[in-house]
């Protein structure tokens, strides 16, 4: 099926980050506003999320698809924490009037967009230090976007946002992302994830290009990173893949051979579109863009939108952690390593799907897509059919590309949905921010 970038999405919230139910009717949309407002249209959270996707695409050397998941999660949780804290401080201070801005008046409007800007600039400058000046310029411009100069509540919101940005920078400093990964020794306190396995049925890393060096293995440390909601990376550890050479394995290999070698030009174009490799907004960026479209369709307010982004991206990060824990436990062979009959789409002059440099089982693309899609359709059940179709299409594209077995896709989707269900329950029972406070 062709990629359809559908317009739609919604969210929920409350005065504190108390537990909420994404399936309930607690959707926060702005009250009607009068013509007094003379500000640019659009939510600050949505705009800064778009800024993040642009930065991810502009930094291919550091922003692999899974590195981007980490970045999107840090940003989104910071935005949500900031807007919650800004609202709580306003509620404690005064009874606010509308003044043409809906509930809370201009004070809440300014405080919330200031909080989003402060948190976003703080986290994105940490992740992309070369863009810090541009990010600070954007923040300053947003402060002067309305009449009368910088509103005092915008300034206050920026301070609150920067403070929560620091919370997430502290989280990032200890999340295990920078822990050296050791691939030639058993697991230990400082060596992850485990021994490289050799022999029939085991994955081997991609070779060096002619005259070049070995390309880095993608994310061997991720399975041991600190999750937001999981008790450990192995909480939803999938059952082993089919035994190499078994009838189930051969059936999966033959399906990949058949679909990859018999693909149409349209199917290959779809597989390339779903690939979203380094140098693009990456797969999770696609789901965030879809979420932004739903948010606009439903006219959600700042806090509600930030909640959608935070839960979607934090769940996706945990799905990656669970996925990579499994990948580097099983070290399962890639289809093209198992049979020369698998049709690939190697990169030529910058065009092509390429060969992922990490084990096959389960599919990382499907772990991310299923987790993000599950959260999105829980907030917006009217779009569940379309979202499920796109999760399925994303998975099928990896088989057509010749880079995954069908059982990789099924395991990745199951893991992603399990992680998302856990994240949704955590948010409902404790409030998402309890994970990082």
Tab-separated table of N, CA, C and O in Angstrom, residues 255-301:
chain	number	residue	atom	x	y	z
A	255	UNK	N	9.429	-17.195	2.199
A	255	UNK	CA	8.518	-16.057	2.039
A	255	UNK	C	9.308	-14.784	1.733
A	255	UNK	O	8.922	-13.993	0.863
A	256	UNK	N	10.415	-14.587	2.424
A	256	UNK	CA	11.244	-13.416	2.148
A	256	UNK	C	11.831	-13.473	0.744
A	256	UNK	O	11.861	-12.466	0.024
A	257	UNK	N	12.298	-14.643	0.328
A	257	UNK	CA	12.835	-14.788	-1.032
A	257	UNK	C	11.754	-14.469	-2.058
A	257	UNK	O	11.980	-13.717	-3.024
A	258	UNK	N	10.569	-15.036	-1.863
A	258	UNK	CA	9.478	-14.856	-2.827
A	258	UNK	C	9.063	-13.393	-2.923
A	258	UNK	O	8.914	-12.838	-4.026
A	259	UNK	N	8.878	-12.748	-1.778
A	259	UNK	CA	8.381	-11.370	-1.784
A	259	UNK	C	9.451	-10.385	-2.246
A	259	UNK	O	9.133	-9.374	-2.885
A	260	UNK	N	10.696	-10.647	-1.916
A	260	UNK	CA	11.745	-9.713	-2.330
A	260	UNK	C	12.080	-9.869	-3.808
A	260	UNK	O	12.258	-8.875	-4.526
A	261	UNK	N	12.140	-11.099	-4.270
A	261	UNK	CA	12.508	-11.315	-5.673
A	261	UNK	C	11.357	-11.025	-6.627
A	261	UNK	O	11.577	-10.737	-7.810
A	262	UNK	N	10.115	-11.064	-6.122
A	262	UNK	CA	8.969	-10.833	-6.982
A	262	UNK	C	8.321	-9.474	-6.793
A	262	UNK	O	7.223	-9.240	-7.298
A	263	UNK	N	8.989	-8.574	-6.090
A	263	UNK	CA	8.369	-7.266	-5.804
A	263	UNK	C	8.211	-6.440	-7.074
A	263	UNK	O	9.020	-6.525	-8.016
A	264	UNK	N	7.194	-5.604	-7.073
A	264	UNK	CA	6.954	-4.686	-8.182
A	264	UNK	C	7.706	-3.383	-7.929
A	264	UNK	O	8.134	-3.107	-6.801
A	265	UNK	N	7.871	-2.538	-8.950
A	265	UNK	CA	8.481	-1.226	-8.718
A	265	UNK	C	7.743	-0.409	-7.665
A	265	UNK	O	8.369	0.301	-6.873
A	266	UNK	N	6.407	-0.516	-7.633
A	266	UNK	CA	5.638	0.222	-6.629
A	266	UNK	C	5.935	-0.301	-5.224
A	266	UNK	O	6.040	0.477	-4.263
A	267	UNK	N	6.061	-1.612	-5.089
A	267	UNK	CA	6.385	-2.178	-3.777
A	267	UNK	C	7.775	-1.757	-3.313
A	267	UNK	O	7.988	-1.456	-2.136
A	268	UNK	N	8.727	-1.721	-4.240
A	268	UNK	CA	10.063	-1.271	-3.873
A	268	UNK	C	10.049	0.198	-3.469
A	268	UNK	O	10.714	0.595	-2.500
A	269	UNK	N	9.267	1.010	-4.172
A	269	UNK	CA	9.156	2.425	-3.812
A	269	UNK	C	8.569	2.582	-2.414
A	269	UNK	O	9.025	3.423	-1.625
A	270	UNK	N	7.562	1.770	-2.088
A	270	UNK	CA	6.993	1.822	-0.742
A	270	UNK	C	8.016	1.389	0.308
A	270	UNK	O	8.114	1.982	1.388
A	271	UNK	N	8.772	0.333	-0.001
A	271	UNK	CA	9.785	-0.139	0.943
A	271	UNK	C	10.826	0.940	1.197
A	271	UNK	O	11.284	1.130	2.330
A	272	UNK	N	11.215	1.658	0.143
A	272	UNK	CA	12.165	2.760	0.320
A	272	UNK	C	11.545	3.893	1.143
A	272	UNK	O	12.215	4.512	1.978
A	273	UNK	N	10.260	4.179	0.895
A	273	UNK	CA	9.601	5.251	1.636
A	273	UNK	C	9.499	4.921	3.124
A	273	UNK	O	9.668	5.791	3.978
A	274	UNK	N	9.220	3.664	3.441
A	274	UNK	CA	9.117	3.256	4.843
A	274	UNK	C	10.485	3.117	5.514
A	274	UNK	O	10.568	3.074	6.737
A	275	UNK	N	11.543	3.047	4.742
A	275	UNK	CA	12.868	2.793	5.316
A	275	UNK	C	13.285	3.889	6.290
A	275	UNK	O	13.737	3.608	7.394
A	276	UNK	N	13.174	5.147	5.880
A	276	UNK	CA	13.450	6.306	6.740
A	276	UNK	C	14.769	6.148	7.498
A	276	UNK	O	14.812	6.142	8.727
A	277	UNK	N	15.878	6.062	6.791
A	277	UNK	CA	17.174	5.799	7.422
A	277	UNK	C	17.804	7.067	7.976
A	277	UNK	O	17.159	8.130	8.045
A	278	UNK	N	19.070	6.968	8.370
A	278	UNK	CA	19.815	8.154	8.787
A	278	UNK	C	19.774	9.194	7.675
A	278	UNK	O	19.842	8.868	6.496
A	279	UNK	N	19.660	10.459	8.074
A	279	UNK	CA	19.525	11.526	7.103
A	279	UNK	C	18.082	11.877	6.795
A	279	UNK	O	17.816	12.732	5.952
A	280	UNK	N	17.147	11.205	7.457
A	280	UNK	CA	15.721	11.522	7.369
A	280	UNK	C	15.197	11.766	8.786
A	280	UNK	O	15.945	11.680	9.765
A	281	UNK	N	13.895	11.999	8.896
A	281	UNK	CA	13.300	12.160	10.234
A	281	UNK	C	13.239	10.832	10.977
A	281	UNK	O	12.935	10.813	12.160
A	282	UNK	N	13.525	9.703	10.316
A	282	UNK	CA	13.554	8.346	10.861
A	282	UNK	C	12.135	7.825	11.117
A	282	UNK	O	11.179	8.601	11.116
A	283	UNK	N	11.975	6.500	11.330
A	283	UNK	CA	10.619	5.954	11.495
A	283	UNK	C	9.804	6.606	12.607
A	283	UNK	O	8.633	6.922	12.410
A	284	UNK	N	10.403	6.813	13.786
A	284	UNK	CA	9.613	7.427	14.854
A	284	UNK	C	9.225	8.854	14.493
A	284	UNK	O	8.147	9.319	14.876
A	285	UNK	N	10.065	9.554	13.747
A	285	UNK	CA	9.696	10.874	13.274
A	285	UNK	C	8.444	10.834	12.407
A	285	UNK	O	7.611	11.749	12.451
A	286	UNK	N	8.296	9.776	11.615
A	286	UNK	CA	7.067	9.612	10.824
A	286	UNK	C	5.849	9.541	11.737
A	286	UNK	O	4.832	10.217	11.513
A	287	UNK	N	5.932	8.708	12.777
A	287	UNK	CA	4.781	8.566	13.675
A	287	UNK	C	4.508	9.860	14.435
A	287	UNK	O	3.356	10.206	14.690
A	288	UNK	N	5.551	10.593	14.794
A	288	UNK	CA	5.336	11.881	15.450
A	288	UNK	C	4.667	12.879	14.507
A	288	UNK	O	3.831	13.685	14.933
A	289	UNK	N	5.046	12.835	13.241
A	289	UNK	CA	4.408	13.734	12.285
A	289	UNK	C	2.934	13.382	12.115
A	289	UNK	O	2.071	14.266	11.999
A	290	UNK	N	2.633	12.096	12.108
A	290	UNK	CA	1.244	11.671	12.059
A	290	UNK	C	0.489	12.164	13.292
A	290	UNK	O	-0.641	12.657	13.199
A	291	UNK	N	1.114	12.041	14.456
A	291	UNK	CA	0.500	12.530	15.686
A	291	UNK	C	0.227	14.028	15.609
A	291	UNK	O	-0.827	14.506	16.029
A	292	UNK	N	1.163	14.783	15.056
A	292	UNK	CA	0.970	16.234	14.920
A	292	UNK	C	-0.228	16.543	14.029
A	292	UNK	O	-0.980	17.501	14.281
A	293	UNK	N	-0.438	15.751	12.998
A	293	UNK	CA	-1.583	15.963	12.123
A	293	UNK	C	-2.895	15.702	12.856
A	293	UNK	O	-3.875	16.453	12.704
A	294	UNK	N	-2.931	14.656	13.667
A	294	UNK	CA	-4.131	14.372	14.461
A	294	UNK	C	-4.372	15.469	15.495
A	294	UNK	O	-5.509	15.848	15.759
A	295	UNK	N	-3.314	15.938	16.111
A	295	UNK	CA	-3.433	17.012	17.105
A	295	UNK	C	-4.064	18.249	16.474
A	295	UNK	O	-4.963	18.871	17.050
A	296	UNK	N	-3.612	18.601	15.293
A	296	UNK	CA	-4.175	19.767	14.601
A	296	UNK	C	-5.638	19.540	14.251
A	296	UNK	O	-6.480	20.440	14.397
A	297	UNK	N	-5.957	18.353	13.801
A	297	UNK	CA	-7.340	18.046	13.431
A	297	UNK	C	-8.282	18.215	14.609
A	297	UNK	O	-9.402	18.709	14.457
A	298	UNK	N	-7.827	17.839	15.791
A	298	UNK	CA	-8.673	17.904	16.978
A	298	UNK	C	-8.552	19.216	17.742
A	298	UNK	O	-9.256	19.419	18.721
A	299	UNK	N	-7.685	20.102	17.317
A	299	UNK	CA	-7.552	21.393	17.974
A	299	UNK	C	-7.151	21.296	19.427
A	299	UNK	O	-7.656	22.037	20.284
A	300	UNK	N	-6.226	20.423	19.731
A	300	UNK	CA	-5.832	20.211	21.122
A	300	UNK	C	-5.033	21.382	21.662
A	300	UNK	O	-4.405	22.123	20.914
A	301	UNK	N	-5.023	21.510	22.972
A	301	UNK	CA	-4.229	22.565	23.587
A	301	UNK	C	-2.802	22.087	23.819
A	301	UNK	O	-2.430	20.946	23.513
